CSV table of C-alpha atoms (C1' of nucleotides) in Angstrom, one decimal:
chain,number,residue,atom,x,y,z
A,257,MET,CA,49.3,-18.3,38.8
A,258,ALA,CA,52.7,-18.4,40.7
A,259,CYS,CA,56.0,-17.0,39.2
A,260,VAL,CA,57.9,-19.5,38.4
A,261,PRO,CA,60.8,-19.6,41.2
A,262,ARG,CA,58.9,-19.4,44.7
A,263,ARG,CA,59.5,-21.9,47.5
A,264,SER,CA,58.4,-20.5,51.0
A,265,ALA,CA,57.1,-23.2,53.3
A,266,THR,CA,53.8,-21.9,52.6
A,267,ALA,CA,54.3,-21.8,49.4
A,268,VAL,CA,55.1,-25.8,49.1
A,269,ALA,CA,52.0,-26.7,50.6
A,270,GLU,CA,49.6,-24.6,48.3
A,271,THR,CA,51.8,-26.4,45.2
A,272,ARG,CA,50.9,-29.7,46.9
A,273,ALA,CA,47.3,-28.5,47.6
A,274,GLY,CA,46.8,-27.3,44.1
A,275,VAL,CA,48.3,-30.7,42.8
A,276,LEU,CA,46.0,-32.7,44.8
A,277,ASP,CA,42.6,-30.6,44.0
A,278,ALA,CA,43.5,-30.9,40.3
A,279,ALA,CA,44.4,-34.6,40.7
A,280,VAL,CA,41.2,-35.4,42.5
A,281,ARG,CA,39.0,-33.7,40.1
A,282,ARG,CA,40.6,-35.6,37.1
A,283,ALA,CA,40.8,-38.7,38.9
A,284,SER,CA,37.0,-38.8,39.6
A,285,VAL,CA,36.5,-39.2,35.9
A,286,ASP,CA,39.2,-41.1,34.6
A,287,GLY,CA,40.1,-43.0,37.7
A,288,LEU,CA,43.4,-43.5,39.8
A,289,GLU,CA,45.0,-45.2,36.8
A,290,GLY,CA,44.1,-42.9,34.3
A,291,LEU,CA,45.5,-40.2,36.3
A,292,THR,CA,48.7,-39.0,34.4
A,293,ILE,CA,51.9,-36.8,35.9
A,294,GLY,CA,51.9,-35.7,32.4
A,295,ARG,CA,49.0,-34.3,31.8
A,296,LEU,CA,48.5,-33.2,35.6
A,297,ALA,CA,51.5,-31.1,34.8
A,298,ASP,CA,50.6,-29.2,31.6
A,299,GLU,CA,46.8,-28.5,33.5
A,300,LEU,CA,48.8,-27.1,36.2
A,301,SER,CA,51.9,-25.3,34.2
A,302,MET,CA,54.2,-27.2,36.2
A,303,SER,CA,57.2,-29.3,34.6
A,304,LYS,CA,56.7,-33.5,35.0
A,305,SER,CA,59.9,-33.5,36.9
A,306,GLY,CA,58.7,-31.0,39.3
A,307,LEU,CA,55.7,-32.7,40.1
A,308,PHE,CA,56.8,-36.0,39.9
A,309,GLY,CA,59.6,-35.1,42.7
A,310,LEU,CA,56.8,-33.7,44.9
A,311,PHE,CA,55.6,-37.2,45.5
A,312,GLY,CA,58.0,-39.6,44.9
A,313,SER,CA,56.3,-42.2,42.5
A,314,LYS,CA,53.2,-42.4,40.6
A,315,GLU,CA,51.4,-44.6,43.4
A,316,GLU,CA,52.3,-42.3,46.4
A,317,LEU,CA,50.9,-39.6,44.2
A,318,GLN,CA,47.5,-42.0,43.8
A,319,VAL,CA,47.6,-42.7,47.2
A,320,ALA,CA,47.9,-38.7,48.4
A,321,THR,CA,45.3,-38.4,45.9
A,322,PHE,CA,42.5,-40.8,47.4
A,323,GLU,CA,43.5,-39.3,50.8
A,324,ALA,CA,42.5,-36.1,49.5
A,325,ALA,CA,39.4,-37.2,48.1
A,326,VAL,CA,38.3,-38.6,51.4
A,327,GLU,CA,39.1,-35.9,53.0
A,328,HIS,CA,36.9,-33.8,50.8
A,329,PHE,CA,34.2,-36.2,51.1
A,330,THR,CA,34.6,-36.1,55.1
A,331,ARG,CA,34.6,-32.4,54.5
A,332,GLU,CA,31.3,-31.9,52.3
A,333,VAL,CA,29.2,-34.8,53.5
A,334,TRP,CA,30.3,-35.9,57.0
A,335,ARG,CA,31.5,-32.9,58.9
A,336,PRO,CA,28.2,-30.5,58.4
A,337,VAL,CA,26.1,-33.0,59.9
A,338,ALA,CA,28.6,-34.1,62.7
A,339,ARG,CA,26.8,-31.3,64.9
A,340,ARG,CA,23.8,-33.0,64.8
A,341,GLU,CA,22.8,-35.2,67.7
A,342,PRO,CA,23.9,-39.1,67.2
A,343,GLY,CA,21.6,-41.8,66.4
A,344,LEU,CA,18.6,-41.4,63.8
A,345,PRO,CA,18.6,-37.3,63.2
A,346,ARG,CA,22.1,-37.3,62.1
A,347,LEU,CA,21.7,-40.5,60.2
A,348,LEU,CA,18.5,-38.8,58.0
A,349,ALA,CA,20.6,-35.7,57.8
A,350,LEU,CA,23.5,-37.8,56.7
A,351,VAL,CA,21.4,-39.4,54.2
A,352,ASP,CA,20.8,-35.9,52.2
A,353,ARG,CA,23.7,-34.2,52.5
A,354,TRP,CA,25.7,-37.4,50.9
A,355,LEU,CA,23.0,-37.6,47.8
A,356,SER,CA,23.1,-33.9,47.2
A,357,TYR,CA,26.6,-34.5,47.2
A,358,HIS,CA,26.3,-36.2,44.2
A,359,GLN,CA,23.6,-34.5,43.0
A,360,ARG,CA,25.2,-31.2,42.7
A,361,ARG,CA,28.3,-33.0,41.2
A,362,ALA,CA,30.7,-32.0,43.4
A,363,LEU,CA,32.9,-34.0,41.8
A,364,PRO,CA,33.1,-34.1,38.2
A,365,GLY,CA,33.3,-38.1,37.9
A,366,GLY,CA,30.9,-39.0,40.7
A,367,CYS,CA,31.7,-40.8,44.0
A,368,PHE,CA,35.6,-40.9,44.2
A,369,VAL,CA,35.9,-43.3,46.9
A,370,THR,CA,33.3,-45.3,45.0
A,371,THR,CA,35.6,-45.5,41.9
A,372,ALA,CA,38.9,-45.9,43.7
A,373,THR,CA,37.5,-48.9,45.5
A,374,ILE,CA,36.3,-50.9,42.5
A,375,GLU,CA,39.3,-50.1,40.2
A,376,PHE,CA,41.3,-51.7,43.3
A,377,ASP,CA,39.5,-54.3,45.0
A,378,ALA,CA,41.2,-56.8,43.3
A,379,ARG,CA,44.7,-55.5,43.2
A,380,PRO,CA,46.5,-56.3,45.7
A,381,GLY,CA,48.8,-52.9,47.0
A,382,PRO,CA,48.7,-49.8,49.0
A,383,LEU,CA,45.6,-48.6,47.1
A,384,ARG,CA,43.8,-51.4,47.8
A,385,ASP,CA,44.7,-51.5,51.6
A,386,ALA,CA,44.0,-47.7,51.6
A,387,VAL,CA,40.7,-48.1,50.0
A,388,ALA,CA,39.8,-51.0,52.4
A,389,ARG,CA,40.9,-48.8,55.4
A,390,ALA,CA,38.4,-46.0,54.0
A,391,ARG,CA,35.8,-48.2,53.6
A,392,ARG,CA,36.0,-49.9,57.1
A,393,ARG,CA,35.9,-46.6,58.6
A,394,MET,CA,32.9,-45.5,56.8
A,395,HIS,CA,31.2,-48.5,57.4
A,396,ALA,CA,32.5,-48.0,61.6
A,397,ALA,CA,30.8,-44.5,61.9
A,398,LEU,CA,27.4,-45.8,59.9
A,399,GLU,CA,27.2,-48.6,62.4
A,400,ALA,CA,28.0,-46.6,65.6
A,401,ASP,CA,25.1,-44.0,64.7
A,402,LEU,CA,22.6,-46.8,64.1
A,403,ARG,CA,23.3,-48.4,67.3
A,404,ALA,CA,22.4,-45.2,68.6
A,405,ALA,CA,19.5,-45.2,67.1
A,406,ILE,CA,18.5,-48.6,68.3
A,407,ASP,CA,19.4,-47.7,72.1
A,408,ALA,CA,17.4,-44.5,71.3
A,409,GLY,CA,14.3,-46.7,70.5
A,410,ASP,CA,14.1,-45.1,67.1
A,411,LEU,CA,15.3,-48.5,65.4
A,412,PRO,CA,13.5,-51.8,66.1
A,413,ALA,CA,16.0,-53.9,68.2
A,414,SER,CA,15.8,-56.6,65.6
A,415,THR,CA,18.1,-53.9,63.5
A,416,ARG,CA,21.4,-55.2,62.4
A,417,PRO,CA,23.8,-52.2,62.1
A,418,ALA,CA,26.0,-54.0,60.1
A,419,ASP,CA,23.5,-55.1,57.5
A,420,VAL,CA,22.1,-51.5,57.4
A,421,ALA,CA,25.3,-49.6,56.9
A,422,PHE,CA,26.1,-52.0,54.1
A,423,ALA,CA,23.0,-51.7,52.6
A,424,LEU,CA,23.2,-47.7,52.9
A,425,TYR,CA,26.8,-47.4,51.7
A,426,ALA,CA,25.6,-49.6,48.7
A,427,LEU,CA,22.5,-47.7,47.8
A,428,ALA,CA,24.9,-44.1,47.8
A,429,SER,CA,27.3,-45.7,45.7
A,430,ALA,CA,24.7,-46.8,43.0
A,431,ALA,CA,23.2,-43.3,43.5
A,432,SER,CA,26.6,-41.8,42.3
A,433,THR,CA,26.4,-44.0,39.4
A,434,ALA,CA,22.4,-43.5,38.6
A,435,ILE,CA,22.8,-40.0,38.9
A,436,GLN,CA,26.1,-40.2,36.3
A,437,LEU,CA,24.0,-41.6,33.8
A,438,ASP,CA,21.6,-39.2,33.7
A,439,GLU,CA,18.8,-41.7,34.9
A,440,PRO,CA,15.8,-39.4,35.7
A,441,GLY,CA,14.6,-39.4,39.3
A,442,ALA,CA,17.9,-41.1,40.6
A,443,ARG,CA,18.1,-39.2,43.5
A,444,ALA,CA,14.4,-39.3,44.8
A,445,ARG,CA,15.1,-42.9,44.5
A,446,ALA,CA,17.7,-43.7,46.4
A,447,ARG,CA,16.5,-41.3,49.1
A,448,ARG,CA,13.4,-43.6,49.4
A,449,CYS,CA,15.4,-46.7,49.7
A,450,MET,CA,18.0,-45.3,52.1
A,451,ARG,CA,15.3,-43.6,54.1
A,452,GLY,CA,13.3,-46.9,54.1
A,453,LEU,CA,16.2,-48.6,55.7
A,454,LEU,CA,15.9,-46.4,58.2
A,455,GLY,CA,12.3,-47.0,59.2
A,456,ALA,CA,11.2,-43.3,57.8
A,457,GLY,CA,8.7,-42.2,54.8
B,138,MET,CA,45.9,-74.3,20.3
B,139,ALA,CA,45.1,-74.1,16.9
B,140,CYS,CA,48.5,-74.7,14.4
B,141,VAL,CA,49.8,-71.4,13.5
B,142,PRO,CA,48.2,-70.8,9.6
B,143,ARG,CA,44.3,-71.7,9.3
B,144,ARG,CA,41.8,-69.3,8.7
B,145,SER,CA,38.7,-71.2,8.2
B,146,ALA,CA,35.3,-69.4,9.3
B,147,THR,CA,35.3,-71.5,12.4
B,148,ALA,CA,39.0,-71.1,13.5
B,149,VAL,CA,38.6,-67.7,13.1
B,150,ALA,CA,35.3,-67.5,15.5
B,151,GLU,CA,37.1,-69.5,17.5
B,152,THR,CA,40.4,-67.0,17.5
B,153,ARG,CA,37.9,-64.5,18.3
B,154,ALA,CA,36.1,-66.0,21.0
B,155,GLY,CA,39.4,-66.8,22.6
B,156,VAL,CA,40.7,-63.1,22.8
B,157,LEU,CA,37.5,-62.1,24.2
B,158,ASP,CA,37.2,-64.4,26.6
B,159,ALA,CA,41.2,-63.5,28.0
B,160,ALA,CA,40.1,-60.2,27.3
B,161,VAL,CA,36.9,-60.3,30.0
B,162,ARG,CA,39.2,-62.3,32.5
B,163,ARG,CA,42.0,-59.7,32.0
B,164,ALA,CA,39.6,-56.4,32.2
B,165,SER,CA,37.5,-57.8,35.1
B,166,VAL,CA,40.7,-57.1,37.0
B,167,ASP,CA,42.3,-53.8,35.4
B,168,GLY,CA,39.5,-52.3,33.7
B,169,LEU,CA,38.2,-51.9,30.2
B,170,GLU,CA,41.1,-49.0,30.4
B,171,GLY,CA,43.9,-51.2,31.7
B,172,LEU,CA,43.3,-53.7,28.6
B,173,THR,CA,46.5,-53.5,26.8
B,174,ILE,CA,46.2,-55.0,22.8
B,175,GLY,CA,50.3,-55.7,23.6
B,176,ARG,CA,49.9,-57.9,26.4
B,177,LEU,CA,46.7,-59.8,25.4
B,178,ALA,CA,48.5,-60.4,22.5
B,179,ASP,CA,51.7,-61.8,24.5
B,180,GLU,CA,49.1,-64.1,26.7
B,181,LEU,CA,47.7,-65.5,23.4
B,182,SER,CA,50.8,-65.7,21.8
B,183,MET,CA,49.4,-63.8,18.8
B,184,SER,CA,50.7,-61.2,17.4
B,185,LYS,CA,49.9,-57.4,18.2
B,186,SER,CA,48.9,-56.2,15.1
B,187,GLY,CA,47.0,-59.5,14.0
B,188,LEU,CA,44.9,-59.0,17.3
B,189,PHE,CA,44.6,-55.5,16.7
B,190,GLY,CA,43.2,-56.5,13.0
B,191,LEU,CA,40.5,-58.5,14.6
B,192,PHE,CA,38.8,-55.3,16.0
B,193,GLY,CA,39.8,-52.3,13.9
B,194,SER,CA,40.6,-50.1,17.1
B,195,LYS,CA,41.1,-50.5,20.9
B,196,GLU,CA,37.7,-48.9,21.6
B,197,GLU,CA,35.7,-51.5,19.2
B,198,LEU,CA,37.9,-54.1,21.1
B,199,GLN,CA,36.5,-52.4,24.4
B,200,VAL,CA,32.9,-52.6,23.1
B,201,ALA,CA,33.1,-56.2,22.3
B,202,THR,CA,34.8,-57.4,25.3
B,203,PHE,CA,31.9,-55.5,27.7
B,204,GLU,CA,29.3,-57.1,25.6
B,205,ALA,CA,31.2,-60.9,26.2
B,206,ALA,CA,31.1,-59.9,29.8
B,207,VAL,CA,27.3,-59.2,29.6
B,208,GLU,CA,27.0,-62.4,27.7
B,209,HIS,CA,28.9,-64.0,30.5
B,210,PHE,CA,26.7,-62.4,32.8
B,211,THR,CA,23.8,-63.8,31.4
B,212,ARG,CA,24.7,-67.4,30.8
B,213,GLU,CA,25.9,-67.5,34.4
B,214,VAL,CA,23.1,-65.7,36.4
B,215,TRP,CA,20.0,-65.4,34.3
B,216,ARG,CA,20.0,-68.2,32.0
B,217,PRO,CA,20.1,-70.9,34.8
B,218,VAL,CA,17.0,-68.8,36.6
B,219,ALA,CA,15.2,-68.3,33.5
B,220,ARG,CA,13.0,-71.4,33.4
B,221,ARG,CA,11.4,-70.9,37.1
B,222,GLU,CA,8.1,-69.6,37.3
B,223,PRO,CA,8.3,-65.7,36.8
B,224,GLY,CA,7.7,-63.5,40.0
B,225,LEU,CA,9.0,-63.9,43.7
B,226,PRO,CA,10.3,-67.3,42.8
B,227,ARG,CA,12.5,-66.5,40.3
B,228,LEU,CA,13.7,-63.2,41.9
B,229,LEU,CA,14.8,-65.4,44.8
B,230,ALA,CA,16.4,-67.9,43.0
B,231,LEU,CA,18.4,-65.0,40.8
B,232,VAL,CA,19.8,-63.5,44.2
B,233,ASP,CA,21.2,-67.0,45.2
B,234,ARG,CA,22.2,-67.4,41.5
B,235,TRP,CA,23.7,-63.7,41.6
B,236,LEU,CA,25.6,-63.7,44.5
B,237,SER,CA,27.2,-67.1,44.0
B,238,TYR,CA,28.2,-66.0,40.7
B,239,HIS,CA,30.5,-63.4,42.8
B,240,GLN,CA,31.7,-65.5,45.6
B,241,ARG,CA,32.9,-68.2,43.4
B,242,ARG,CA,34.7,-65.7,41.6
B,243,ALA,CA,33.7,-66.6,37.9
B,244,LEU,CA,35.5,-63.6,36.9
B,245,PRO,CA,38.8,-63.1,38.9
B,246,GLY,CA,37.9,-59.0,39.4
B,247,GLY,CA,34.6,-59.3,40.5
B,248,CYS,CA,31.5,-57.9,38.8
B,249,PHE,CA,32.8,-56.8,35.2
B,250,VAL,CA,29.7,-54.5,34.5
B,251,THR,CA,29.9,-52.7,37.8
B,252,THR,CA,33.4,-52.1,36.8
B,253,ALA,CA,32.7,-50.9,33.6
B,254,THR,CA,29.8,-48.7,34.7
B,255,ILE,CA,32.0,-46.7,37.3
B,256,GLU,CA,34.8,-47.0,34.8
B,257,PHE,CA,32.8,-45.0,32.0
B,258,ASP,CA,29.5,-43.3,33.9
B,259,ALA,CA,31.5,-39.6,33.2
B,260,ARG,CA,32.9,-40.3,29.9
B,261,PRO,CA,30.6,-39.8,27.1
B,262,GLY,CA,31.3,-42.1,24.4
B,263,PRO,CA,30.3,-45.6,23.0
B,264,LEU,CA,31.2,-47.3,26.0
B,265,ARG,CA,29.1,-45.4,28.3
B,266,ASP,CA,26.0,-45.8,25.7
B,267,ALA,CA,26.9,-49.8,26.3
B,268,VAL,CA,26.9,-49.5,30.0
B,269,ALA,CA,23.7,-47.6,30.2
B,270,ARG,CA,22.4,-49.5,27.8
B,271,ALA,CA,23.0,-53.1,29.5
B,272,ARG,CA,21.6,-51.3,32.8
B,273,ARG,CA,18.7,-50.4,31.5
B,274,ARG,CA,17.9,-54.2,30.0
B,275,MET,CA,19.0,-55.6,33.7
B,276,HIS,CA,16.7,-53.2,35.5
B,277,ALA,CA,13.7,-53.8,33.0
B,278,ALA,CA,14.1,-57.7,33.8
B,279,LEU,CA,14.1,-57.0,37.3
B,280,GLU,CA,11.3,-54.8,36.9
B,281,ALA,CA,9.1,-57.1,35.1
B,282,ASP,CA,9.4,-59.8,37.8
B,283,LEU,CA,9.2,-57.4,40.1
B,284,ARG,CA,5.5,-56.6,38.7
B,285,ALA,CA,4.8,-60.3,38.2
B,286,ALA,CA,5.6,-60.8,41.9
B,287,ILE,CA,3.0,-57.7,43.0
B,288,ASP,CA,0.3,-59.3,40.6
B,289,ALA,CA,0.5,-62.8,42.5
B,290,GLY,CA,0.3,-61.2,45.5
B,291,ASP,CA,3.5,-62.2,46.6
B,292,LEU,CA,4.8,-58.5,47.7
B,293,PRO,CA,2.4,-55.6,48.9
B,294,ALA,CA,0.8,-53.8,46.3
B,295,SER,CA,2.6,-50.7,47.8
B,296,THR,CA,5.9,-51.9,46.6
B,297,ARG,CA,7.7,-49.6,43.7
B,298,PRO,CA,9.2,-52.0,41.1
B,299,ALA,CA,11.9,-49.4,40.1
B,300,ASP,CA,12.8,-48.7,43.8
B,301,VAL,CA,13.7,-52.4,44.4
B,302,ALA,CA,14.9,-53.2,41.3
B,303,PHE,CA,17.7,-50.0,41.7
B,304,ALA,CA,18.3,-51.6,45.4
B,305,LEU,CA,18.9,-55.3,44.5
B,306,TYR,CA,21.1,-54.0,41.7
B,307,ALA,CA,23.2,-51.6,44.4
B,308,LEU,CA,23.3,-54.5,46.7
B,309,ALA,CA,24.7,-57.3,44.3
B,310,SER,CA,27.2,-54.5,43.3
B,311,ALA,CA,28.2,-53.9,46.8
B,312,ALA,CA,28.5,-57.5,47.4
B,313,SER,CA,31.1,-57.9,44.9
B,314,THR,CA,32.8,-55.2,45.8
B,315,ALA,CA,32.6,-56.4,49.6
B,316,ILE,CA,33.7,-59.9,48.5
B,317,GLN,CA,36.9,-58.8,46.6
B,318,LEU,CA,38.0,-57.2,49.8
B,319,ASP,CA,37.6,-60.0,51.7
B,320,GLU,CA,35.0,-58.9,54.1
B,321,PRO,CA,33.8,-61.6,56.1
B,322,GLY,CA,30.3,-62.6,56.0
B,323,ALA,CA,29.9,-60.2,52.9
B,324,ARG,CA,27.8,-63.0,50.7
B,325,ALA,CA,25.4,-63.9,53.6
B,326,ARG,CA,24.8,-60.0,54.9
B,327,ALA,CA,23.9,-59.0,51.2
B,328,ARG,CA,22.0,-61.9,50.9
B,329,ARG,CA,19.9,-61.0,54.1
B,330,CYS,CA,19.2,-57.2,52.8
B,331,MET,CA,18.3,-58.5,48.8
B,332,ARG,CA,15.9,-61.2,50.8
B,333,GLY,CA,14.6,-58.5,53.2
B,334,LEU,CA,13.6,-56.5,50.0
B,335,LEU,CA,11.8,-59.6,48.7
B,336,GLY,CA,9.7,-59.6,51.8
B,337,ALA,CA,11.5,-63.1,52.9
B,338,GLY,CA,13.4,-64.0,56.0
C,170,DA,C1',42.5,-72.2,-12.7
C,171,DT,C1',42.6,-67.5,-11.3
C,172,DA,C1',41.3,-63.4,-8.4
C,173,DC,C1',40.1,-61.3,-4.3
C,174,DG,C1',38.8,-60.6,0.9
C,175,DG,C1',40.6,-61.2,5.3
C,176,DT,C1',43.4,-63.3,8.6
C,177,DA,C1',47.7,-63.1,10.6
C,178,DC,C1',52.6,-61.4,10.8
C,179,DG,C1',57.0,-58.6,11.8
C,180,DA,C1',58.7,-54.4,11.8
C,181,DA,C1',58.2,-49.5,12.8
C,182,DC,C1',55.6,-45.3,13.3
C,183,DG,C1',55.3,-41.0,16.9
C,184,DA,C1',53.3,-40.1,21.4
C,185,DT,C1',53.4,-40.5,25.8
C,186,DC,C1',54.1,-43.3,29.8
C,187,DG,C1',57.0,-42.9,34.6
C,188,DT,C1',61.2,-42.2,36.2
C,189,DG,C1',66.0,-40.7,36.4
C,190,DC,C1',69.8,-37.3,36.5
C,191,DT,C1',71.7,-32.2,36.2
C,192,DG,C1',71.6,-27.4,37.4
C,193,DT,C1',69.7,-23.4,39.8
C,194,DA,C1',67.8,-20.1,42.8
C,195,DA,C1',65.7,-19.3,46.9
C,196,DA,C1',64.6,-20.5,51.7
C,197,DT,C1',66.6,-22.2,55.9
C,198,DC,C1',70.0,-22.8,59.2
C,199,DA,C1',74.7,-22.2,61.2
D,563,DT,C1',76.4,-14.1,56.3
D,564,DG,C1',77.9,-18.7,54.6
D,565,DA,C1',76.6,-23.5,54.1
D,566,DT,C1',73.0,-26.4,53.6
D,567,DT,C1',69.0,-28.2,51.8
D,568,DT,C1',65.3,-28.4,48.5
D,569,DA,C1',62.0,-27.0,45.3
D,570,DC,C1',61.2,-26.7,40.9
D,571,DA,C1',62.8,-26.7,35.7
D,572,DG,C1',65.2,-28.8,31.5
D,573,DC,C1',66.5,-32.8,28.9
D,574,DA,C1',66.5,-37.4,28.4
D,575,DC,C1',66.4,-42.5,29.0
D,576,DG,C1',64.0,-47.0,28.3
D,577,DA,C1',59.4,-48.8,27.8
D,578,DT,C1',55.1,-49.2,26.3
D,579,DC,C1',51.0,-47.6,24.1
D,580,DG,C1',47.4,-47.5,20.0
D,581,DT,C1',48.2,-47.9,14.8
D,582,DT,C1',50.1,-48.3,10.4
D,583,DC,C1',52.4,-50.4,6.8
D,584,DG,C1',53.7,-54.1,3.4
D,585,DT,C1',53.7,-59.0,2.9
D,586,DA,C1',52.2,-63.9,3.0
D,587,DC,C1',49.0,-67.1,3.2
D,588,DC,C1',44.4,-69.3,2.9
D,589,DG,C1',39.5,-70.0,1.8
D,590,DT,C1',35.7,-69.1,-1.3
D,591,DA,C1',33.9,-67.1,-5.3
D,592,DT,C1',34.8,-67.1,-10.0
DNA sequence: ATACGGTACGAACGATCGTGCTGTAAATCA
DNA sequence: TGATTTACAGCACGATCGTTCGTACCGTAT
């Protein structure tokens, strides 16, 4: 890829980005704990210590990888629908975008955020804090659009935004799992369920 | 527990059960990959090789642990409501039982089956087969009761049993995560969502 | 009474884990 | 241009991984 000794500022950024890209892909399959500095270095034809020095510790590598994955998700799912009008239209577009993110296997191991969340939800530490933070951010964004939809009269006033956000998130995660397990019709099923929550057929 | 050298048929079964009990507890926190023969042996004051010999390989230990966890779940959630009349009444009872299984932290790491499913859904092998099988069994049981509820007129005829089963499962898994992350009101929220699916307030 | 199967042990295997140390050469700053 | 910083490589470390070995013992079948 790059000849061995090259360290300009942009080259370093490229190295880091390349490492994180590979780390996200690997960890989506094996989990953040299954991530290994040695294997990652091999895949990138780097030395273990070189890669290690880039992050300082395995935990920092894990945190950086998780944040790169969140960024990936945001870029692939959230950003493309950001310009739609807030409220129900954007939510419906988001659902489609979200499910096709899973369906086309944007990451080989399915929804990274869900994987990491389940992996660390019972183990205190920086990783658990990071996944909790990402989850809250996701929920808040969903709730904001749900409230907009209620205000616009597109959803009944009795709708509880937090409940629907929770359910949408749950269904999207489960859709990823079902797709990974090759269950036929998983995406269509999840789509029906999610649209049902949003009052659409 | 037992004095060191004793190997009657029942003593062996006790050893095995003790190992699997500890393995389920540990793996619910660290995942089935995080399970380690050495640490498990230490916790039980056994030798690594003794424990190892009981299963033959780590993969067999993982499979046995997963099956023990499924058995645990069946015993704690499914069996207690088995005598209720099939259909909607049993489904409503199951929802409560299911959520309190998570809420009272019957296993320290939350829903084991969900953890294992996410851990292995992208990695072909005996464990992926096992989780897929457990998931199908769970779905089939839910669908059977959903159909009974439809036949009894407790749910509208337009209800799609497979969709509702998928959603119930998704919500229960997400509830476990939310509880593990100490989100306030998680259990009540999940209960509202799940009962909503079953047409109950 | 004797042979056998399987449980469990202690010691050790090679591999790999995360993490330090040291050297070096390029990028950066004076 | 010279001094400083730093991104990497190379090597080595102690720990731990899953696994194998040889051995001893108990329970059961012969």
